[in-house]
Amino acid sequence: RAFMGTAVDYGQPRLQCNSETINNGSCFGYAVCGFCYGYIDDGSIPEEEKDNFYDTFNLIVIGAVLPAIGMFGLLGNTISSFIYSRKEMRSSMNVYLCALACSDIIIIITSFFLFVLESMRKRSIFAHRLYATAAPYMFPLGLSAQSLSVFLTVTAAADCLVLVRKSFQTVIIIVLLALAYNAPHLFEIYVIDCWSLPYKKPSKDVCPTELRGNEMYVSIYYAWMYTIVMAAGPLLLLILINTSEYENLRFFYKENTSISHDCDSGDVITLILVVALFVTCNILPLTVNLLEMLMQIENPYLIDLSNLMVVVNSSCNFLIYYAFGSNFRRTLKQYCRRSRVFIRRAATRSTRRRRRRPSRQIKNATFEPLPVTSLIIEPNKEFLV
């Protein structure tokens, strides 16, 4: 960690910042932001040589479209996790779908830090510092949630074929496996204090550790294990499971018999579409990984689109649940009606309390006695007051 810096007295002659010190990775006693991974934005690149089209593309895709889809996904997954956790929706497959919704919430939240903040840190010193501070925690957490989502999707897809009796214990085991698989990410990056040349003030940056720089580790863990465990392996397995479930569904419809276990036809259709969405959204990330692993090609446009597809996959399951899950839709409508009745009754009670409660003016008013008038009675005359 040779680039760690601390606040210094800028009046000392030895603490300089010029082209020579910048090339050596130092400025005013700080490490230069970006030096530890080979990129220094010192403003020397002419404007006409910068890829302004990519900056616009990145701002639209990552800075605008991804947060909009992610906000919808947070709402949808919150509703999904609530509905699938209800007593009347209790089944082994729904336990996995509830856990899947929770993992998708984590994926979306961490994507705001890892993707949106990473894009915004070119435009704001606050985003630059916040990204570097949050990255060591959000990076392993987001990848663990992504692994959990993959494992849960495969388990839920296989549930209607092979009924798993202890679904809660299975979810706990899957969570532990996802955390164990992604534990090495905790030791891949660290945060340093650095000098930002574009903003001309101290900031923070993320640097890779020796483990992350080890070529054998990157080749085995990132290239081959990721492809087998997170990409190609689950995709092929899900395609086989989906095909089998589709054939079973056709057979049950043809023979006019009920589906076995606790999965009805609506659940099977829902699950088939969830798996189809997963496969569709993960084709591009797999392609990006294969291009980088086999041909050493890194296309920033494809990387941004693959990150967007990860968020799309985590955000759109609610639409499938509502459109094709009859039990899900019925339960959601029941709770919506109950919430409307509860709100209406609460408003009625509040109105009644306000009517019964005396106004503050009447409560604090002081009443003075009326003056007593004398009655004068004279013969053969009317009463005079």
PDB file of N, CA and C in Angstrom, residues 94-156:
ATOM      1  N   ASN A  94     -42.630 -20.898  -3.192  1.00  0.00           N
ATOM      2  CA  ASN A  94     -42.819 -19.503  -2.829  1.00  0.00           C
ATOM      3  C   ASN A  94     -41.797 -19.027  -1.807  1.00  0.00           C
ATOM      4  N   VAL A  95     -41.281 -19.946  -0.999  1.00  0.00           N
ATOM      5  CA  VAL A  95     -40.199 -19.592  -0.082  1.00  0.00           C
ATOM      6  C   VAL A  95     -38.971 -19.155  -0.877  1.00  0.00           C
ATOM      7  N   TYR A  96     -38.661 -19.884  -1.942  1.00  0.00           N
ATOM      8  CA  TYR A  96     -37.528 -19.509  -2.788  1.00  0.00           C
ATOM      9  C   TYR A  96     -37.790 -18.183  -3.512  1.00  0.00           C
ATOM     10  N   LEU A  97     -39.017 -17.982  -3.970  1.00  0.00           N
ATOM     11  CA  LEU A  97     -39.333 -16.738  -4.672  1.00  0.00           C
ATOM     12  C   LEU A  97     -39.293 -15.540  -3.727  1.00  0.00           C
ATOM     13  N   CYS A  98     -39.680 -15.737  -2.469  1.00  0.00           N
ATOM     14  CA  CYS A  98     -39.571 -14.670  -1.476  1.00  0.00           C
ATOM     15  C   CYS A  98     -38.096 -14.324  -1.223  1.00  0.00           C
ATOM     16  N   ALA A  99     -37.272 -15.338  -1.057  1.00  0.00           N
ATOM     17  CA  ALA A  99     -35.834 -15.106  -0.870  1.00  0.00           C
ATOM     18  C   ALA A  99     -35.215 -14.478  -2.112  1.00  0.00           C
ATOM     19  N   LEU A 100     -35.703 -14.884  -3.300  1.00  0.00           N
ATOM     20  CA  LEU A 100     -35.210 -14.302  -4.546  1.00  0.00           C
ATOM     21  C   LEU A 100     -35.531 -12.810  -4.617  1.00  0.00           C
ATOM     22  N   ALA A 101     -36.730 -12.423  -4.197  1.00  0.00           N
ATOM     23  CA  ALA A 101     -37.105 -11.013  -4.190  1.00  0.00           C
ATOM     24  C   ALA A 101     -36.210 -10.216  -3.242  1.00  0.00           C
ATOM     25  N   CYS A 102     -35.890 -10.794  -2.086  1.00  0.00           N
ATOM     26  CA  CYS A 102     -35.001 -10.112  -1.133  1.00  0.00           C
ATOM     27  C   CYS A 102     -33.597  -9.943  -1.708  1.00  0.00           C
ATOM     28  N   SER A 103     -33.079 -10.974  -2.367  1.00  0.00           N
ATOM     29  CA  SER A 103     -31.752 -10.864  -2.972  1.00  0.00           C
ATOM     30  C   SER A 103     -31.750  -9.851  -4.113  1.00  0.00           C
ATOM     31  N   ASP A 104     -32.851  -9.767  -4.856  1.00  0.00           N
ATOM     32  CA  ASP A 104     -32.938  -8.775  -5.933  1.00  0.00           C
ATOM     33  C   ASP A 104     -32.951  -7.358  -5.382  1.00  0.00           C
ATOM     34  N   ILE A 105     -33.555  -7.156  -4.216  1.00  0.00           N
ATOM     35  CA  ILE A 105     -33.521  -5.833  -3.587  1.00  0.00           C
ATOM     36  C   ILE A 105     -32.086  -5.426  -3.284  1.00  0.00           C
ATOM     37  N   ILE A 106     -31.290  -6.364  -2.769  1.00  0.00           N
ATOM     38  CA  ILE A 106     -29.886  -6.072  -2.455  1.00  0.00           C
ATOM     39  C   ILE A 106     -29.108  -5.785  -3.733  1.00  0.00           C
ATOM     40  N   ILE A 107     -29.369  -6.544  -4.795  1.00  0.00           N
ATOM     41  CA  ILE A 107     -28.682  -6.308  -6.073  1.00  0.00           C
ATOM     42  C   ILE A 107     -28.958  -4.901  -6.580  1.00  0.00           C
ATOM     43  N   ILE A 108     -30.210  -4.472  -6.513  1.00  0.00           N
ATOM     44  CA  ILE A 108     -30.574  -3.148  -7.017  1.00  0.00           C
ATOM     45  C   ILE A 108     -29.928  -2.049  -6.185  1.00  0.00           C
ATOM     46  N   ILE A 109     -29.971  -2.188  -4.856  1.00  0.00           N
ATOM     47  CA  ILE A 109     -29.384  -1.162  -3.991  1.00  0.00           C
ATOM     48  C   ILE A 109     -27.878  -1.053  -4.221  1.00  0.00           C
ATOM     49  N   THR A 110     -27.202  -2.184  -4.287  1.00  0.00           N
ATOM     50  CA  THR A 110     -25.748  -2.140  -4.514  1.00  0.00           C
ATOM     51  C   THR A 110     -25.409  -1.647  -5.911  1.00  0.00           C
ATOM     52  N   SER A 111     -26.294  -1.873  -6.888  1.00  0.00           N
ATOM     53  CA  SER A 111     -26.034  -1.372  -8.243  1.00  0.00           C
ATOM     54  C   SER A 111     -26.043   0.154  -8.275  1.00  0.00           C
ATOM     55  N   PHE A 112     -26.846   0.783  -7.404  1.00  0.00           N
ATOM     56  CA  PHE A 112     -26.836   2.238  -7.326  1.00  0.00           C
ATOM     57  C   PHE A 112     -25.452   2.745  -6.917  1.00  0.00           C
ATOM     58  N   PHE A 113     -24.802   2.024  -6.005  1.00  0.00           N
ATOM     59  CA  PHE A 113     -23.474   2.434  -5.545  1.00  0.00           C
ATOM     60  C   PHE A 113     -22.393   2.060  -6.553  1.00  0.00           C
ATOM     61  N   LEU A 114     -22.461   0.838  -7.078  1.00  0.00           N
ATOM     62  CA  LEU A 114     -21.371   0.335  -7.913  1.00  0.00           C
ATOM     63  C   LEU A 114     -21.430   0.864  -9.339  1.00  0.00           C
ATOM     64  N   PHE A 115     -22.621   1.070  -9.885  1.00  0.00           N
ATOM     65  CA  PHE A 115     -22.754   1.485 -11.279  1.00  0.00           C
ATOM     66  C   PHE A 115     -23.053   2.978 -11.407  1.00  0.00           C
ATOM     67  N   VAL A 116     -24.082   3.443 -10.700  1.00  0.00           N
ATOM     68  CA  VAL A 116     -24.496   4.845 -10.837  1.00  0.00           C
ATOM     69  C   VAL A 116     -23.443   5.775 -10.245  1.00  0.00           C
ATOM     70  N   LEU A 117     -22.991   5.490  -9.008  1.00  0.00           N
ATOM     71  CA  LEU A 117     -21.971   6.337  -8.396  1.00  0.00           C
ATOM     72  C   LEU A 117     -20.665   6.283  -9.175  1.00  0.00           C
ATOM     73  N   GLU A 118     -20.333   5.109  -9.714  1.00  0.00           N
ATOM     74  CA  GLU A 118     -19.106   5.001 -10.521  1.00  0.00           C
ATOM     75  C   GLU A 118     -19.189   5.897 -11.748  1.00  0.00           C
ATOM     76  N   SER A 119     -20.381   6.006 -12.321  1.00  0.00           N
ATOM     77  CA  SER A 119     -20.574   6.897 -13.465  1.00  0.00           C
ATOM     78  C   SER A 119     -20.561   8.359 -13.046  1.00  0.00           C
ATOM     79  N   MET A 120     -21.144   8.658 -11.884  1.00  0.00           N
ATOM     80  CA  MET A 120     -21.258  10.045 -11.432  1.00  0.00           C
ATOM     81  C   MET A 120     -19.959  10.591 -10.851  1.00  0.00           C
ATOM     82  N   ARG A 121     -19.013   9.731 -10.476  1.00  0.00           N
ATOM     83  CA  ARG A 121     -17.808  10.248  -9.822  1.00  0.00           C
ATOM     84  C   ARG A 121     -16.918  11.029 -10.778  1.00  0.00           C
ATOM     85  N   LYS A 122     -17.177  10.903 -12.090  1.00  0.00           N
ATOM     86  CA  LYS A 122     -16.472  11.755 -13.056  1.00  0.00           C
ATOM     87  C   LYS A 122     -17.005  13.179 -13.036  1.00  0.00           C
ATOM     88  N   ARG A 123     -18.171  13.363 -12.432  1.00  0.00           N
ATOM     89  CA  ARG A 123     -18.849  14.653 -12.489  1.00  0.00           C
ATOM     90  C   ARG A 123     -19.019  15.315 -11.133  1.00  0.00           C
ATOM     91  N   SER A 124     -18.641  14.623 -10.038  1.00  0.00           N
ATOM     92  CA  SER A 124     -18.849  15.182  -8.703  1.00  0.00           C
ATOM     93  C   SER A 124     -17.800  14.642  -7.743  1.00  0.00           C
ATOM     94  N   ILE A 125     -17.175  15.533  -6.993  1.00  0.00           N
ATOM     95  CA  ILE A 125     -16.188  15.105  -6.010  1.00  0.00           C
ATOM     96  C   ILE A 125     -16.866  14.348  -4.869  1.00  0.00           C
ATOM     97  N   PHE A 126     -18.110  14.718  -4.543  1.00  0.00           N
ATOM     98  CA  PHE A 126     -18.847  13.991  -3.499  1.00  0.00           C
ATOM     99  C   PHE A 126     -19.087  12.546  -3.924  1.00  0.00           C
ATOM    100  N   ALA A 127     -19.531  12.339  -5.178  1.00  0.00           N
ATOM    101  CA  ALA A 127     -19.745  10.982  -5.686  1.00  0.00           C
ATOM    102  C   ALA A 127     -18.426  10.220  -5.745  1.00  0.00           C
ATOM    103  N   HIS A 128     -17.335  10.922  -6.072  1.00  0.00           N
ATOM    104  CA  HIS A 128     -16.011  10.299  -6.128  1.00  0.00           C
ATOM    105  C   HIS A 128     -15.620   9.732  -4.767  1.00  0.00           C
ATOM    106  N   ARG A 129     -15.824  10.531  -3.720  1.00  0.00           N
ATOM    107  CA  ARG A 129     -15.467  10.079  -2.371  1.00  0.00           C
ATOM    108  C   ARG A 129     -16.420   8.993  -1.876  1.00  0.00           C
ATOM    109  N   LEU A 130     -17.724   9.183  -2.124  1.00  0.00           N
ATOM    110  CA  LEU A 130     -18.713   8.219  -1.630  1.00  0.00           C
ATOM    111  C   LEU A 130     -18.532   6.852  -2.285  1.00  0.00           C
ATOM    112  N   TYR A 131     -18.233   6.845  -3.585  1.00  0.00           N
ATOM    113  CA  TYR A 131     -18.013   5.574  -4.277  1.00  0.00           C
ATOM    114  C   TYR A 131     -16.836   4.824  -3.666  1.00  0.00           C
ATOM    115  N   ALA A 132     -15.724   5.527  -3.457  1.00  0.00           N
ATOM    116  CA  ALA A 132     -14.536   4.869  -2.908  1.00  0.00           C
ATOM    117  C   ALA A 132     -14.779   4.370  -1.484  1.00  0.00           C
ATOM    118  N   THR A 133     -15.541   5.118  -0.700  1.00  0.00           N
ATOM    119  CA  THR A 133     -15.821   4.710   0.678  1.00  0.00           C
ATOM    120  C   THR A 133     -16.726   3.484   0.730  1.00  0.00           C
ATOM    121  N   ALA A 134     -17.727   3.432  -0.174  1.00  0.00           N
ATOM    122  CA  ALA A 134     -18.718   2.350  -0.128  1.00  0.00           C
ATOM    123  C   ALA A 134     -18.283   1.103  -0.885  1.00  0.00           C
ATOM    124  N   ALA A 135     -17.394   1.246  -1.862  1.00  0.00           N
ATOM    125  CA  ALA A 135     -17.047   0.127  -2.743  1.00  0.00           C
ATOM    126  C   ALA A 135     -16.539  -1.117  -2.012  1.00  0.00           C
ATOM    127  N   PRO A 136     -15.666  -1.010  -1.000  1.00  0.00           N
ATOM    128  CA  PRO A 136     -15.182  -2.236  -0.341  1.00  0.00           C
ATOM    129  C   PRO A 136     -16.285  -3.059   0.319  1.00  0.00           C
ATOM    130  N   TYR A 137     -17.416  -2.426   0.627  1.00  0.00           N
ATOM    131  CA  TYR A 137     -18.529  -3.148   1.245  1.00  0.00           C
ATOM    132  C   TYR A 137     -19.583  -3.544   0.206  1.00  0.00           C
ATOM    133  N   MET A 138     -19.896  -2.624  -0.689  1.00  0.00           N
ATOM    134  CA  MET A 138     -20.940  -2.879  -1.683  1.00  0.00           C
ATOM    135  C   MET A 138     -20.506  -3.890  -2.738  1.00  0.00           C
ATOM    136  N   PHE A 139     -19.226  -3.914  -3.056  1.00  0.00           N
ATOM    137  CA  PHE A 139     -18.721  -4.823  -4.080  1.00  0.00           C
ATOM    138  C   PHE A 139     -18.935  -6.299  -3.687  1.00  0.00           C
ATOM    139  N   PRO A 140     -18.430  -6.754  -2.538  1.00  0.00           N
ATOM    140  CA  PRO A 140     -18.702  -8.167  -2.175  1.00  0.00           C
ATOM    141  C   PRO A 140     -20.161  -8.428  -1.850  1.00  0.00           C
ATOM    142  N   LEU A 141     -20.873  -7.444  -1.277  1.00  0.00           N
ATOM    143  CA  LEU A 141     -22.281  -7.645  -0.960  1.00  0.00           C
ATOM    144  C   LEU A 141     -23.111  -7.808  -2.233  1.00  0.00           C
ATOM    145  N   GLY A 142     -22.850  -6.967  -3.238  1.00  0.00           N
ATOM    146  CA  GLY A 142     -23.591  -7.065  -4.493  1.00  0.00           C
ATOM    147  C   GLY A 142     -23.326  -8.370  -5.227  1.00  0.00           C
ATOM    148  N   LEU A 143     -22.072  -8.803  -5.253  1.00  0.00           N
ATOM    149  CA  LEU A 143     -21.755 -10.063  -5.926  1.00  0.00           C
ATOM    150  C   LEU A 143     -22.318 -11.265  -5.163  1.00  0.00           C
ATOM    151  N   SER A 144     -22.355 -11.169  -3.835  1.00  0.00           N
ATOM    152  CA  SER A 144     -22.970 -12.253  -3.056  1.00  0.00           C
ATOM    153  C   SER A 144     -24.463 -12.344  -3.342  1.00  0.00           C
ATOM    154  N   ALA A 145     -25.130 -11.185  -3.432  1.00  0.00           N
ATOM    155  CA  ALA A 145     -26.560 -11.180  -3.753  1.00  0.00           C
ATOM    156  C   ALA A 145     -26.806 -11.697  -5.160  1.00  0.00           C
ATOM    157  N   GLN A 146     -25.897 -11.376  -6.085  1.00  0.00           N
ATOM    158  CA  GLN A 146     -26.048 -11.881  -7.453  1.00  0.00           C
ATOM    159  C   GLN A 146     -25.890 -13.402  -7.486  1.00  0.00           C
ATOM    160  N   SER A 147     -24.920 -13.928  -6.766  1.00  0.00           N
ATOM    161  CA  SER A 147     -24.758 -15.387  -6.686  1.00  0.00           C
ATOM    162  C   SER A 147     -25.974 -16.030  -6.031  1.00  0.00           C
ATOM    163  N   LEU A 148     -26.472 -15.400  -4.971  1.00  0.00           N
ATOM    164  CA  LEU A 148     -27.657 -15.914  -4.290  1.00  0.00           C
ATOM    165  C   LEU A 148     -28.852 -15.952  -5.238  1.00  0.00           C
ATOM    166  N   SER A 149     -28.995 -14.906  -6.052  1.00  0.00           N
ATOM    167  CA  SER A 149     -30.095 -14.866  -7.014  1.00  0.00           C
ATOM    168  C   SER A 149     -29.992 -16.002  -8.025  1.00  0.00           C
ATOM    169  N   VAL A 150     -28.785 -16.277  -8.492  1.00  0.00           N
ATOM    170  CA  VAL A 150     -28.580 -17.373  -9.442  1.00  0.00           C
ATOM    171  C   VAL A 150     -28.923 -18.715  -8.801  1.00  0.00           C
ATOM    172  N   PHE A 151     -28.395 -18.958  -7.598  1.00  0.00           N
ATOM    173  CA  PHE A 151     -28.630 -20.238  -6.931  1.00  0.00           C
ATOM    174  C   PHE A 151     -30.112 -20.439  -6.602  1.00  0.00           C
ATOM    175  N   LEU A 152     -30.777 -19.359  -6.160  1.00  0.00           N
ATOM    176  CA  LEU A 152     -32.201 -19.463  -5.827  1.00  0.00           C
ATOM    177  C   LEU A 152     -33.056 -19.703  -7.064  1.00  0.00           C
ATOM    178  N   THR A 153     -32.692 -19.087  -8.172  1.00  0.00           N
ATOM    179  CA  THR A 153     -33.444 -19.305  -9.412  1.00  0.00           C
ATOM    180  C   THR A 153     -33.352 -20.759  -9.852  1.00  0.00           C
ATOM    181  N   VAL A 154     -32.164 -21.330  -9.781  1.00  0.00           N
ATOM    182  CA  VAL A 154     -31.994 -22.738 -10.146  1.00  0.00           C
ATOM    183  C   VAL A 154     -32.768 -23.641  -9.187  1.00  0.00           C
ATOM    184  N   THR A 155     -32.700 -23.339  -7.887  1.00  0.00           N
ATOM    185  CA  THR A 155     -33.402 -24.165  -6.897  1.00  0.00           C
ATOM    186  C   THR A 155     -34.914 -24.072  -7.066  1.00  0.00           C
ATOM    187  N   ALA A 156     -35.422 -22.853  -7.297  1.00  0.00           N
ATOM    188  CA  ALA A 156     -36.862 -22.690  -7.498  1.00  0.00           C
ATOM    189  C   ALA A 156     -37.322 -23.391  -8.766  1.00  0.00           C
TER     190      ALA A 156
END
